[in-house]
Amino acid sequence: MTATGTDAQAAPAHWAQLDEGCADLARRARGYLDEIAPLLPAAERDRVLPVEILPGLLDVGFVRGAIPVRDGGLGLSHLQMALLMEEAGRCWGSIRTTANILTLVAELLSAAGSSEQKQRFLRPLLAGERMGWFALTEPGAGSDAASLSTLAERLPGGSYRLTGRKAYITNASYGDFGIVLATTDPGLGARGVTAFLVEHTAGGCRVEARPQLSVRAASCCDVVLDGVVVPGASVLGDVGRGLSLAMSAVNSGRLNVSAGCTGIAQAALEAASAHAVSRTQFGKPLAAFQLVQQLIADIAVQANAARQVYQSAARLLDSGADGRLECSMAKYFCSEAANQVATKAVQVFGAAGLMEGNVAERLFRDAREATIPEGTSQMQILQIGRALLGVSAVR
Ligand SMILES: Cc1cc2nc3c(=O)[nH]c(=O)nc-3n(C[C@H](O)[C@H](O)[C@H](O)COP(=O)(O)OP(=O)(O)OC[C@H]3O[C@@H](n4cnc5c(N)ncnc54)[C@H](O)[C@@H]3O)c2cc1C
């Protein structure tokens, strides 16, 4: 059985639209994810990330694929990376979100890291020897990330002292370093924000895990920076350019979530279909009832539409286009679609779909998360509105 509760199948029909290289990549990813899927029930129940699976994920192209060959990556296309994320979303949301954050950290190190920083953080991350997290959000600065208040005071000698609290940081309890966004000058707003590399061994850095509804094998943490002193060499990129650095990875983050949500929709389709043909009521399989067929048809249509939307955004990025509008559209559409289809999958299962350990229950919880990080649905709508109308609704 696979993570979606169905028997392992031959290549799915939608892979026929892919070229051979892409289909082969998706096949290898699915093969590895099917191999690790038996770890899922206990990991989700116990809320523990099985970090031993990371080298295998990196081997099939996760994270490494997004990084250029010159920095030790595989230099895969946006479409290829998104296909990997669809497979991760179909199998296991906690793995999808873990791969997404590691990819973000690797992309920022590759884009802005000094050769020493790449040697110390990026190379071991790509080898599965180190794990990083990314800390932008704060209790008082969520969608309005530029209003962050974590302070980076420059000390005599060029080091910095970081003081503040970061919130909802994925996998900070598993990582051994993170990228922290802090302001060197609150008066400068966005232009005062700088990215710092912070190691857990730095005195004054404390991680507090916060149990969450979704993606339970991944952790969601507050990171408390209580006067953490870091050397000047831990600035990632330029002083005052931290937010633009973070924004340079915004397209791939949104695309990753979109593809992962399509994976959720695909898993919902497979699980709901398998249940509908195997469960009998009124002397017939559920699949024979037109209203159940409607639920499943709706799930299939949404999964297919989500796939087209994220793949078209990925192809646009691969063509060299800006793609910001299309990635926002994809993030908005696919994350909302995942929520709609996961609700329908629960409906097909009836009470069983609400029980812990049921695949529809997990998909429902994992889908719920997707409309919030990487820019909420509302922020995507405002981004789309600004791109179409030329007017910002925010500032
Ligand atoms: C599972 C998970 C993992 C996360 N991982 C990370 C991580 O690794 N690193 C990190 O830095 N952050 C992370 N986050 C934080 C995430 O980026 C923020 O939750 C997100 O940016 C929204 O901020 P907020 O939760 O404070 O909501 P708020 O900004 O307070 O928004 C609350 C509601 O108001 C709406 N809203 C806000 N402003 C507007 C507006 N101008 N117009 C209309 N509606 C508006 C929002 O859409 C939302 O519905 C994670 C969050 C989750 C749930």
mmCIF file of C-alpha atoms in Angstrom, residues 30-375:
data_model
loop_
_atom_site.group_PDB
_atom_site.id
_atom_site.type_symbol
_atom_site.label_atom_id
_atom_site.label_comp_id
_atom_site.label_asym_id
_atom_site.label_seq_id
_atom_site.Cartn_x
_atom_site.Cartn_y
_atom_site.Cartn_z
ATOM 1 C CA ARG A 30 7.622 8.405 -6.231
ATOM 2 C CA GLY A 31 9.689 5.245 -5.839
ATOM 3 C CA TYR A 32 11.657 6.723 -2.931
ATOM 4 C CA LEU A 33 8.584 8.279 -1.320
ATOM 5 C CA ASP A 34 6.730 4.947 -1.511
ATOM 6 C CA GLU A 35 9.764 3.375 0.167
ATOM 7 C CA ILE A 36 9.671 5.793 3.129
ATOM 8 C CA ALA A 37 5.846 5.973 3.370
ATOM 9 C CA PRO A 38 5.672 3.159 5.959
ATOM 10 C CA LEU A 39 7.384 5.569 8.400
ATOM 11 C CA LEU A 40 4.510 8.032 8.041
ATOM 12 C CA PRO A 41 1.881 6.785 10.532
ATOM 13 C CA ALA A 42 4.228 6.664 13.534
ATOM 14 C CA ALA A 43 6.036 9.882 12.567
ATOM 15 C CA GLU A 44 2.784 11.836 12.268
ATOM 16 C CA ARG A 45 1.347 10.309 15.447
ATOM 17 C CA ASP A 46 4.504 10.976 17.477
ATOM 18 C CA ARG A 47 5.210 14.313 15.736
ATOM 19 C CA VAL A 48 8.763 13.332 14.916
ATOM 20 C CA LEU A 49 10.542 14.051 11.646
ATOM 21 C CA PRO A 50 12.502 10.960 10.532
ATOM 22 C CA VAL A 51 15.600 12.953 9.564
ATOM 23 C CA GLU A 52 17.326 9.792 8.349
ATOM 24 C CA ILE A 53 15.271 10.035 5.140
ATOM 25 C CA LEU A 54 16.861 13.368 4.139
ATOM 26 C CA PRO A 55 19.903 11.987 2.248
ATOM 27 C CA GLY A 56 17.567 9.827 0.147
ATOM 28 C CA LEU A 57 15.386 12.848 -0.655
ATOM 29 C CA LEU A 58 18.457 14.815 -1.702
ATOM 30 C CA ASP A 59 19.573 11.863 -3.859
ATOM 31 C CA VAL A 60 16.382 11.886 -5.913
ATOM 32 C CA GLY A 61 16.751 15.631 -6.526
ATOM 33 C CA PHE A 62 14.874 17.420 -3.743
ATOM 34 C CA VAL A 63 16.633 20.637 -2.628
ATOM 35 C CA ARG A 64 19.778 19.877 -4.673
ATOM 36 C CA GLY A 65 17.785 20.229 -7.879
ATOM 37 C CA ALA A 66 17.105 23.915 -7.225
ATOM 38 C CA ILE A 67 20.808 24.771 -6.875
ATOM 39 C CA PRO A 68 23.173 25.431 -9.784
ATOM 40 C CA VAL A 69 25.803 22.808 -10.549
ATOM 41 C CA ARG A 70 28.605 25.267 -9.667
ATOM 42 C CA ASP A 71 27.346 25.277 -6.064
ATOM 43 C CA GLY A 72 27.018 21.500 -5.828
ATOM 44 C CA GLY A 73 23.412 21.234 -7.011
ATOM 45 C CA LEU A 74 21.781 19.581 -10.004
ATOM 46 C CA GLY A 75 20.483 22.692 -11.800
ATOM 47 C CA LEU A 76 17.013 21.267 -12.503
ATOM 48 C CA SER A 77 14.279 23.342 -14.113
ATOM 49 C CA HIS A 78 11.407 24.938 -12.191
ATOM 50 C CA LEU A 79 9.060 22.397 -13.743
ATOM 51 C CA GLN A 80 11.230 19.505 -12.589
ATOM 52 C CA MET A 81 11.434 20.885 -9.037
ATOM 53 C CA ALA A 82 7.675 21.387 -8.999
ATOM 54 C CA LEU A 83 7.080 17.807 -10.156
ATOM 55 C CA LEU A 84 9.140 16.593 -7.197
ATOM 56 C CA MET A 85 7.005 18.748 -4.900
ATOM 57 C CA GLU A 86 3.796 17.343 -6.370
ATOM 58 C CA GLU A 87 5.038 13.851 -5.546
ATOM 59 C CA ALA A 88 6.001 14.923 -2.012
ATOM 60 C CA GLY A 89 2.585 16.537 -1.495
ATOM 61 C CA ARG A 90 0.850 13.386 -2.739
ATOM 62 C CA CYS A 91 2.802 11.199 -0.359
ATOM 63 C CA TRP A 92 3.467 13.189 2.809
ATOM 64 C CA GLY A 93 2.896 16.874 3.564
ATOM 65 C CA SER A 94 5.485 17.043 6.323
ATOM 66 C CA ILE A 95 8.158 15.967 3.857
ATOM 67 C CA ARG A 96 6.913 18.467 1.289
ATOM 68 C CA THR A 97 7.163 21.355 3.743
ATOM 69 C CA THR A 98 10.573 20.168 4.971
ATOM 70 C CA ALA A 99 11.909 20.030 1.412
ATOM 71 C CA ASN A 100 10.420 23.452 0.692
ATOM 72 C CA ILE A 101 12.208 25.140 3.606
ATOM 73 C CA LEU A 102 15.515 23.392 2.936
ATOM 74 C CA THR A 103 15.245 24.500 -0.694
ATOM 75 C CA LEU A 104 14.649 28.093 0.380
ATOM 76 C CA VAL A 105 17.668 28.072 2.699
ATOM 77 C CA ALA A 106 19.853 26.507 -0.009
ATOM 78 C CA GLU A 107 18.647 28.972 -2.647
ATOM 79 C CA LEU A 108 19.439 31.980 -0.440
ATOM 80 C CA LEU A 109 22.891 30.616 0.406
ATOM 81 C CA SER A 110 23.577 29.942 -3.254
ATOM 82 C CA ALA A 111 22.337 33.390 -4.323
ATOM 83 C CA ALA A 112 24.107 35.483 -1.691
ATOM 84 C CA GLY A 113 26.547 33.356 0.303
ATOM 85 C CA SER A 114 30.278 34.083 0.389
ATOM 86 C CA SER A 115 32.506 31.160 -0.592
ATOM 87 C CA GLU A 116 33.192 30.547 3.114
ATOM 88 C CA GLN A 117 29.448 30.530 3.891
ATOM 89 C CA LYS A 118 28.775 28.137 1.025
ATOM 90 C CA GLN A 119 31.509 25.818 2.262
ATOM 91 C CA ARG A 120 30.288 25.914 5.829
ATOM 92 C CA PHE A 121 26.506 25.804 5.325
ATOM 93 C CA LEU A 122 25.439 25.081 1.745
ATOM 94 C CA ARG A 123 27.725 22.131 0.904
ATOM 95 C CA PRO A 124 26.866 20.185 4.072
ATOM 96 C CA LEU A 125 23.163 21.017 3.660
ATOM 97 C CA LEU A 126 23.224 19.560 0.137
ATOM 98 C CA ALA A 127 25.007 16.488 1.495
ATOM 99 C CA GLY A 128 22.327 15.956 4.165
ATOM 100 C CA GLU A 129 24.813 16.705 6.937
ATOM 101 C CA ARG A 130 23.306 19.992 8.139
ATOM 102 C CA MET A 131 19.736 21.263 8.329
ATOM 103 C CA GLY A 132 18.735 24.899 8.138
ATOM 104 C CA TRP A 133 15.596 26.923 8.861
ATOM 105 C CA PHE A 134 14.382 30.332 7.756
ATOM 106 C CA ALA A 135 13.089 32.939 10.205
ATOM 107 C CA LEU A 136 11.233 35.993 8.955
ATOM 108 C CA THR A 137 7.849 35.942 10.757
ATOM 109 C CA GLU A 138 7.465 37.379 14.254
ATOM 110 C CA PRO A 139 4.542 37.499 16.687
ATOM 111 C CA GLY A 140 3.890 41.103 15.585
ATOM 112 C CA ALA A 141 4.982 40.802 11.926
ATOM 113 C CA GLY A 142 3.254 38.198 9.745
ATOM 114 C CA SER A 143 1.851 39.283 6.379
ATOM 115 C CA ASP A 144 3.455 42.666 7.027
ATOM 116 C CA ALA A 145 6.897 41.083 7.260
ATOM 117 C CA ALA A 146 8.732 44.378 6.719
ATOM 118 C CA SER A 147 7.474 45.577 10.104
ATOM 119 C CA LEU A 148 9.687 43.047 11.926
ATOM 120 C CA SER A 149 11.336 44.219 15.111
ATOM 121 C CA THR A 150 14.120 41.702 15.825
ATOM 122 C CA LEU A 151 17.049 44.010 16.383
ATOM 123 C CA ALA A 152 20.594 43.558 15.081
ATOM 124 C CA GLU A 153 22.891 45.956 16.939
ATOM 125 C CA ARG A 154 26.331 46.450 15.423
ATOM 126 C CA LEU A 155 29.010 46.057 18.101
ATOM 127 C CA PRO A 156 32.513 47.529 18.150
ATOM 128 C CA GLY A 157 34.702 45.119 16.156
ATOM 129 C CA GLY A 158 31.966 44.453 13.560
ATOM 130 C CA SER A 159 29.942 41.668 15.184
ATOM 131 C CA TYR A 160 26.158 41.936 15.719
ATOM 132 C CA ARG A 161 23.913 41.281 18.720
ATOM 133 C CA LEU A 162 20.482 39.859 17.766
ATOM 134 C CA THR A 163 17.505 40.274 20.074
ATOM 135 C CA GLY A 164 13.913 39.287 19.335
ATOM 136 C CA ARG A 165 11.468 36.433 18.812
ATOM 137 C CA LYS A 166 10.690 34.642 15.564
ATOM 138 C CA ALA A 167 7.405 32.730 15.211
ATOM 139 C CA TYR A 168 6.142 29.614 13.358
ATOM 140 C CA ILE A 169 9.596 28.639 12.126
ATOM 141 C CA THR A 170 9.488 25.310 10.313
ATOM 142 C CA ASN A 171 11.844 22.636 11.631
ATOM 143 C CA ALA A 172 13.933 24.984 13.805
ATOM 144 C CA SER A 173 14.008 22.173 16.378
ATOM 145 C CA TYR A 174 15.682 19.859 13.850
ATOM 146 C CA GLY A 175 18.067 22.329 12.222
ATOM 147 C CA ASP A 176 21.471 23.314 13.486
ATOM 148 C CA PHE A 177 21.516 26.747 11.859
ATOM 149 C CA GLY A 178 19.083 29.256 10.473
ATOM 150 C CA ILE A 179 18.733 32.386 8.390
ATOM 151 C CA VAL A 180 17.375 35.143 10.622
ATOM 152 C CA LEU A 181 15.974 38.411 9.274
ATOM 153 C CA ALA A 182 16.591 41.315 11.633
ATOM 154 C CA THR A 183 16.705 45.077 11.404
ATOM 155 C CA THR A 184 19.872 47.070 11.869
ATOM 156 C CA ASP A 185 17.810 50.261 11.892
ATOM 157 C CA PRO A 186 14.053 50.148 12.642
ATOM 158 C CA GLY A 187 13.736 53.684 11.205
ATOM 159 C CA LEU A 188 14.642 52.391 7.738
ATOM 160 C CA GLY A 189 11.716 49.933 7.455
ATOM 161 C CA ALA A 190 12.288 47.304 4.750
ATOM 162 C CA ARG A 191 15.655 48.861 3.863
ATOM 163 C CA GLY A 192 16.965 48.199 7.367
ATOM 164 C CA VAL A 193 16.380 44.438 7.203
ATOM 165 C CA THR A 194 19.447 42.196 6.962
ATOM 166 C CA ALA A 195 19.829 38.395 6.768
ATOM 167 C CA PHE A 196 22.108 36.683 9.313
ATOM 168 C CA LEU A 197 23.319 33.098 9.575
ATOM 169 C CA VAL A 198 22.805 31.930 13.148
ATOM 170 C CA GLU A 199 24.069 28.606 14.516
ATOM 171 C CA HIS A 200 22.330 26.846 17.380
ATOM 172 C CA THR A 201 25.623 26.737 19.225
ATOM 173 C CA ALA A 202 25.537 30.556 19.514
ATOM 174 C CA GLY A 203 24.756 31.462 23.112
ATOM 175 C CA GLY A 204 21.280 32.947 23.684
ATOM 176 C CA CYS A 205 19.502 31.101 20.844
ATOM 177 C CA ARG A 206 16.549 29.054 22.128
ATOM 178 C CA VAL A 207 13.971 27.034 20.168
ATOM 179 C CA GLU A 208 10.459 26.458 21.540
ATOM 180 C CA ALA A 209 8.352 23.931 19.587
ATOM 181 C CA ARG A 210 4.609 24.697 19.186
ATOM 182 C CA PRO A 211 2.414 21.686 18.366
ATOM 183 C CA GLN A 212 0.373 22.364 15.234
ATOM 184 C CA LEU A 213 -2.696 21.052 13.405
ATOM 185 C CA SER A 214 -0.994 20.342 10.068
ATOM 186 C CA VAL A 215 2.191 18.637 8.832
ATOM 187 C CA ARG A 216 2.745 17.093 12.227
ATOM 188 C CA ALA A 217 6.018 15.311 11.568
ATOM 189 C CA ALA A 218 7.570 18.691 10.764
ATOM 190 C CA SER A 219 7.970 21.080 13.678
ATOM 191 C CA CYS A 220 6.683 24.632 14.026
ATOM 192 C CA CYS A 221 8.771 26.663 16.471
ATOM 193 C CA ASP A 222 9.390 29.996 18.041
ATOM 194 C CA VAL A 223 13.056 30.961 17.954
ATOM 195 C CA VAL A 224 14.078 33.246 20.791
ATOM 196 C CA LEU A 225 17.189 35.355 20.211
ATOM 197 C CA ASP A 226 18.295 36.621 23.553
ATOM 198 C CA GLY A 227 21.289 38.829 22.760
ATOM 199 C CA VAL A 228 22.848 36.303 20.348
ATOM 200 C CA VAL A 229 26.246 37.626 19.224
ATOM 201 C CA VAL A 230 27.262 36.645 15.676
ATOM 202 C CA PRO A 231 30.395 37.684 13.791
ATOM 203 C CA GLY A 232 30.166 40.254 10.970
ATOM 204 C CA ALA A 233 30.926 37.372 8.578
ATOM 205 C CA SER A 234 27.473 35.912 9.323
ATOM 206 C CA VAL A 235 25.707 38.603 7.331
ATOM 207 C CA LEU A 236 24.205 36.822 4.315
ATOM 208 C CA GLY A 237 24.319 39.138 1.303
ATOM 209 C CA ASP A 238 24.374 42.871 1.887
ATOM 210 C CA VAL A 239 23.391 44.825 4.972
ATOM 211 C CA GLY A 240 19.905 46.284 4.412
ATOM 212 C CA ARG A 241 19.135 43.862 1.549
ATOM 213 C CA GLY A 242 17.701 40.984 3.588
ATOM 214 C CA LEU A 243 14.088 41.401 2.473
ATOM 215 C CA SER A 244 14.985 41.679 -1.202
ATOM 216 C CA LEU A 245 17.107 38.560 -0.794
ATOM 217 C CA ALA A 246 14.144 36.709 0.738
ATOM 218 C CA MET A 247 11.873 37.991 -2.033
ATOM 219 C CA SER A 248 14.290 36.628 -4.671
ATOM 220 C CA ALA A 249 13.103 33.133 -3.695
ATOM 221 C CA VAL A 250 9.424 34.003 -3.459
ATOM 222 C CA ASN A 251 8.472 32.506 -6.850
ATOM 223 C CA SER A 252 9.982 29.114 -6.207
ATOM 224 C CA GLY A 253 8.453 28.950 -2.698
ATOM 225 C CA ARG A 254 4.984 29.697 -4.049
ATOM 226 C CA LEU A 255 5.431 27.272 -6.913
ATOM 227 C CA ASN A 256 6.549 24.560 -4.484
ATOM 228 C CA VAL A 257 3.434 25.013 -2.358
ATOM 229 C CA SER A 258 1.219 25.018 -5.475
ATOM 230 C CA ALA A 259 2.682 21.767 -6.720
ATOM 231 C CA GLY A 260 2.523 20.219 -3.232
ATOM 232 C CA CYS A 261 -1.166 21.150 -3.038
ATOM 233 C CA THR A 262 -1.748 19.453 -6.387
ATOM 234 C CA GLY A 263 -0.171 16.368 -4.830
ATOM 235 C CA ILE A 264 -2.669 16.621 -1.964
ATOM 236 C CA ALA A 265 -5.497 16.813 -4.512
ATOM 237 C CA GLN A 266 -4.119 13.800 -6.382
ATOM 238 C CA ALA A 267 -3.852 11.820 -3.147
ATOM 239 C CA ALA A 268 -7.416 12.828 -2.235
ATOM 240 C CA LEU A 269 -8.610 11.574 -5.620
ATOM 241 C CA GLU A 270 -6.820 8.247 -5.283
ATOM 242 C CA ALA A 271 -7.908 7.627 -1.699
ATOM 243 C CA ALA A 272 -11.545 8.708 -2.197
ATOM 244 C CA SER A 273 -11.851 6.630 -5.392
ATOM 245 C CA ALA A 274 -10.416 3.524 -3.721
ATOM 246 C CA HIS A 275 -12.800 3.939 -0.781
ATOM 247 C CA ALA A 276 -15.819 4.550 -3.024
ATOM 248 C CA VAL A 277 -15.345 1.297 -4.890
ATOM 249 C CA SER A 278 -14.613 -0.805 -1.819
ATOM 250 C CA ARG A 279 -17.288 0.422 0.655
ATOM 251 C CA THR A 280 -20.821 -0.883 0.265
ATOM 252 C CA GLN A 281 -24.050 0.753 1.488
ATOM 253 C CA PHE A 282 -27.626 -0.013 0.418
ATOM 254 C CA GLY A 283 -26.243 -3.143 -1.251
ATOM 255 C CA LYS A 284 -24.074 -1.201 -3.681
ATOM 256 C CA PRO A 285 -20.578 0.288 -3.683
ATOM 257 C CA LEU A 286 -20.556 4.005 -2.829
ATOM 258 C CA ALA A 287 -19.092 4.558 -6.293
ATOM 259 C CA ALA A 288 -22.463 3.607 -7.818
ATOM 260 C CA PHE A 289 -24.228 6.594 -6.223
ATOM 261 C CA GLN A 290 -24.349 9.682 -8.436
ATOM 262 C CA LEU A 291 -23.807 12.070 -5.528
ATOM 263 C CA VAL A 292 -20.619 10.240 -4.581
ATOM 264 C CA GLN A 293 -19.544 10.316 -8.218
ATOM 265 C CA GLN A 294 -20.024 14.069 -8.145
ATOM 266 C CA LEU A 295 -17.722 14.407 -5.127
ATOM 267 C CA ILE A 296 -15.064 12.381 -6.903
ATOM 268 C CA ALA A 297 -15.526 14.139 -10.242
ATOM 269 C CA ASP A 298 -15.139 17.513 -8.481
ATOM 270 C CA ILE A 299 -11.923 16.321 -6.835
ATOM 271 C CA ALA A 300 -10.564 15.100 -10.193
ATOM 272 C CA VAL A 301 -11.408 18.353 -11.983
ATOM 273 C CA GLN A 302 -9.743 20.455 -9.259
ATOM 274 C CA ALA A 303 -6.633 18.242 -9.220
ATOM 275 C CA ASN A 304 -6.319 18.491 -12.979
ATOM 276 C CA ALA A 305 -6.884 22.255 -13.027
ATOM 277 C CA ALA A 306 -4.356 22.803 -10.211
ATOM 278 C CA ARG A 307 -1.775 20.782 -12.138
ATOM 279 C CA GLN A 308 -2.275 22.872 -15.271
ATOM 280 C CA VAL A 309 -1.996 26.120 -13.292
ATOM 281 C CA TYR A 310 1.248 25.273 -11.480
ATOM 282 C CA GLN A 311 2.863 23.692 -14.536
ATOM 283 C CA SER A 312 2.073 26.711 -16.676
ATOM 284 C CA ALA A 313 3.662 29.010 -14.037
ATOM 285 C CA ALA A 314 6.704 26.715 -13.876
ATOM 286 C CA ARG A 315 7.115 26.695 -17.658
ATOM 287 C CA LEU A 316 6.867 30.480 -17.678
ATOM 288 C CA LEU A 317 9.674 30.755 -15.105
ATOM 289 C CA ASP A 318 11.726 28.287 -17.134
ATOM 290 C CA SER A 319 11.301 30.505 -20.190
ATOM 291 C CA GLY A 320 12.999 33.310 -18.265
ATOM 292 C CA ALA A 321 9.844 35.356 -17.676
ATOM 293 C CA ASP A 322 9.297 37.160 -14.379
ATOM 294 C CA GLY A 323 6.379 34.870 -13.460
ATOM 295 C CA ARG A 324 5.555 36.622 -10.190
ATOM 296 C CA LEU A 325 1.889 37.112 -11.086
ATOM 297 C CA GLU A 326 1.501 33.530 -12.298
ATOM 298 C CA CYS A 327 3.198 32.078 -9.183
ATOM 299 C CA SER A 328 0.809 34.091 -7.000
ATOM 300 C CA MET A 329 -2.135 32.855 -9.048
ATOM 301 C CA ALA A 330 -0.888 29.276 -8.732
ATOM 302 C CA LYS A 331 -0.344 29.550 -4.961
ATOM 303 C CA TYR A 332 -3.824 31.022 -4.488
ATOM 304 C CA PHE A 333 -5.621 28.602 -6.786
ATOM 305 C CA CYS A 334 -3.848 25.381 -5.797
ATOM 306 C CA SER A 335 -3.938 25.944 -2.026
ATOM 307 C CA GLU A 336 -7.649 26.803 -2.055
ATOM 308 C CA ALA A 337 -8.325 23.846 -4.382
ATOM 309 C CA ALA A 338 -6.480 21.482 -2.020
ATOM 310 C CA ASN A 339 -8.756 22.599 0.812
ATOM 311 C CA GLN A 340 -11.903 22.072 -1.251
ATOM 312 C CA VAL A 341 -10.918 18.608 -2.425
ATOM 313 C CA ALA A 342 -9.658 17.453 0.968
ATOM 314 C CA THR A 343 -13.051 18.353 2.467
ATOM 315 C CA LYS A 344 -14.752 16.335 -0.278
ATOM 316 C CA ALA A 345 -12.452 13.370 0.317
ATOM 317 C CA VAL A 346 -13.451 13.381 4.005
ATOM 318 C CA GLN A 347 -17.093 13.391 2.878
ATOM 319 C CA VAL A 348 -16.547 10.311 0.708
ATOM 320 C CA PHE A 349 -15.071 8.477 3.712
ATOM 321 C CA GLY A 350 -17.868 9.499 6.090
ATOM 322 C CA ALA A 351 -16.959 9.162 9.773
ATOM 323 C CA ALA A 352 -13.880 7.129 8.918
ATOM 324 C CA GLY A 353 -12.475 10.239 7.218
ATOM 325 C CA LEU A 354 -12.430 12.075 10.517
ATOM 326 C CA MET A 355 -10.521 9.418 12.411
ATOM 327 C CA GLU A 356 -6.864 9.912 13.238
ATOM 328 C CA GLY A 357 -4.708 7.798 10.989
ATOM 329 C CA ASN A 358 -7.165 7.953 8.069
ATOM 330 C CA VAL A 359 -5.566 9.308 4.894
ATOM 331 C CA ALA A 360 -8.403 11.805 4.253
ATOM 332 C CA GLU A 361 -8.084 13.158 7.796
ATOM 333 C CA ARG A 362 -4.368 13.827 7.260
ATOM 334 C CA LEU A 363 -4.897 15.394 3.821
ATOM 335 C CA PHE A 364 -7.618 17.629 5.297
ATOM 336 C CA ARG A 365 -5.264 18.853 8.055
ATOM 337 C CA ASP A 366 -2.307 19.287 5.725
ATOM 338 C CA ALA A 367 -4.342 21.158 3.103
ATOM 339 C CA ARG A 368 -5.536 23.578 5.774
ATOM 340 C CA GLU A 369 -2.009 24.822 6.313
ATOM 341 C CA ALA A 370 -1.349 25.622 2.670
ATOM 342 C CA THR A 371 -3.319 28.875 2.410
ATOM 343 C CA ILE A 372 -1.208 30.539 5.130
ATOM 344 C CA PRO A 373 2.600 30.352 4.689
ATOM 345 C CA GLU A 374 4.427 31.759 1.632
ATOM 346 C CA GLY A 375 1.842 34.568 1.619
#
